[in-house]
Amino acid sequence: MKKINFAVIASVLAIAAVMGGSRLRAHAGSAATSGIPLSQLAGSFAGLATANYGLCLNATLTAPQSCSKTPSTQVIAWVENATTQGTVDTKGNSCTEEIETNAPLFPGPFPAGDNDTILVGVTSSYNPATGSGTESFKGYAAGPGVSCNGATFVNTAGAPVILSATTHFVVSQNGSRLDAITLTVHSTSPVDFVAGYVGHGFTLRQTS
């Protein structure tokens, strides 16, 4: 199986730790609400992420296939660890790069691999009183013409979306730390071949 088929879905939680998006529910931007306002989360963040999940493969374990038609004997348990770095602008838009290593649970049928993914997020809800919210995002395989320029996503190569996901996050340390868990994950290339994804991560504000 090609490397990207193993790794593209391994990057689905880290962007929750970097706030993003402009389509917020009404209360998200309310300056009158006590707590941590969304605007206070602007800046650059770096962190760690980890996840466990299954990859749904064909009978010969040579290619991914839809989990809806995959027996449990062809679902391979997988793990990942990742570092993340991303930037949020004052309007809440974000772009994050995640570099991760991933492998089947030992002794698995495949060697460990690595992947570089760009994640672009939109905050769908945020409550400044509790410092918590939800976010949806899309992932792209990083490469020439596919990168982050601060909080702006650069895609001059016209790279396709390889995954989509939603997360729940909480803010602490006066907006300097964000912790997140993954709620849903769907791979889009070549099919939705991810099962039982459980992931979490955190990021810290980068300072000079």
CSV table of C-alpha atoms in Angstrom, one decimal, residues 15-105:
chain,number,residue,atom,x,y,z
A,15,ILE,CA,-5.9,21.8,14.7
A,16,ALA,CA,-8.5,22.0,17.4
A,17,ALA,CA,-5.7,23.3,19.6
A,18,VAL,CA,-5.3,26.3,17.3
A,19,MET,CA,-8.5,28.3,17.1
A,20,GLY,CA,-9.9,29.0,13.6
A,21,GLY,CA,-12.8,30.2,11.6
A,22,SER,CA,-15.1,33.1,11.0
A,23,ARG,CA,-18.5,31.3,11.0
A,24,LEU,CA,-19.0,31.6,14.8
A,25,ARG,CA,-22.3,31.4,16.6
A,26,ALA,CA,-23.5,34.7,17.9
A,27,HIS,CA,-22.2,34.4,21.5
A,28,ALA,CA,-18.7,33.5,20.4
A,29,GLY,CA,-17.7,37.1,19.8
A,30,SER,CA,-19.6,38.8,22.6
A,31,ALA,CA,-17.3,41.2,24.5
A,32,ALA,CA,-19.9,41.5,27.3
A,33,THR,CA,-19.5,37.9,28.4
A,34,SER,CA,-16.9,37.3,31.1
A,35,GLY,CA,-14.2,34.7,30.6
A,36,ILE,CA,-11.7,34.3,27.8
A,37,PRO,CA,-12.7,36.1,24.5
A,38,LEU,CA,-12.0,34.5,21.2
A,39,SER,CA,-9.8,37.4,20.2
A,40,GLN,CA,-7.5,36.6,23.1
A,41,LEU,CA,-6.6,33.3,21.5
A,42,ALA,CA,-4.9,34.9,18.5
A,43,GLY,CA,-1.2,34.1,18.1
A,44,SER,CA,1.1,31.1,17.4
A,45,PHE,CA,0.8,27.7,19.2
A,46,ALA,CA,2.8,24.5,19.3
A,47,GLY,CA,2.0,21.2,20.9
A,48,LEU,CA,1.7,17.4,20.9
A,49,ALA,CA,-1.0,15.0,19.8
A,50,THR,CA,-1.7,11.3,20.0
A,51,ALA,CA,-4.4,8.9,18.7
A,52,ASN,CA,-5.5,5.3,18.3
A,53,TYR,CA,-7.7,4.1,15.5
A,54,GLY,CA,-8.3,1.3,12.9
A,55,LEU,CA,-7.6,1.2,9.2
A,56,CYS,CA,-10.0,-0.7,7.1
A,57,LEU,CA,-8.2,-2.7,4.4
A,58,ASN,CA,-9.0,-5.1,1.6
A,59,ALA,CA,-8.7,-8.9,2.0
A,60,THR,CA,-5.0,-8.9,0.9
A,61,LEU,CA,-4.2,-5.9,3.2
A,62,THR,CA,-2.8,-4.0,0.2
A,63,ALA,CA,-5.3,-1.1,-0.1
A,64,PRO,CA,-7.8,0.8,2.0
A,65,GLN,CA,-11.5,0.2,1.6
A,66,SER,CA,-14.7,1.5,3.1
A,67,CYS,CA,-15.2,0.5,6.7
A,68,SER,CA,-18.9,-0.1,6.0
A,69,LYS,CA,-17.9,-3.3,4.1
A,70,THR,CA,-14.8,-4.4,6.0
A,71,PRO,CA,-14.9,-7.4,8.4
A,72,SER,CA,-13.1,-6.9,11.8
A,73,THR,CA,-10.3,-9.2,10.7
A,74,GLN,CA,-9.3,-6.6,8.1
A,75,VAL,CA,-9.3,-3.6,10.5
A,76,ILE,CA,-5.7,-3.0,11.6
A,77,ALA,CA,-5.2,-1.3,14.9
A,78,TRP,CA,-3.0,1.9,14.4
A,79,VAL,CA,-1.3,4.5,16.7
A,80,GLU,CA,0.2,7.9,16.1
A,81,ASN,CA,2.2,10.6,17.8
A,82,ALA,CA,2.6,14.1,16.4
A,83,THR,CA,4.0,17.6,16.8
A,84,THR,CA,2.0,20.6,15.8
A,85,GLN,CA,2.6,24.3,15.0
A,86,GLY,CA,0.0,26.8,13.9
A,87,THR,CA,-1.1,30.4,13.8
A,88,VAL,CA,-4.4,32.2,14.5
A,89,ASP,CA,-5.2,35.7,13.1
A,90,THR,CA,-7.3,38.3,14.8
A,91,LYS,CA,-10.4,37.2,12.9
A,92,GLY,CA,-10.1,33.6,14.1
A,93,ASN,CA,-8.8,32.0,10.9
A,94,SER,CA,-6.0,29.4,11.4
A,95,CYS,CA,-3.6,27.2,9.6
A,96,THR,CA,-1.6,24.4,11.3
A,97,GLU,CA,1.2,22.0,10.2
A,98,GLU,CA,1.3,18.6,11.8
A,99,ILE,CA,4.2,16.2,11.4
A,100,GLU,CA,3.6,12.7,12.8
A,101,THR,CA,4.8,9.2,13.0
A,102,ASN,CA,2.4,6.3,12.8
A,103,ALA,CA,2.4,2.5,12.9
A,104,PRO,CA,0.2,-0.5,13.5
A,105,LEU,CA,0.2,-1.9,17.0
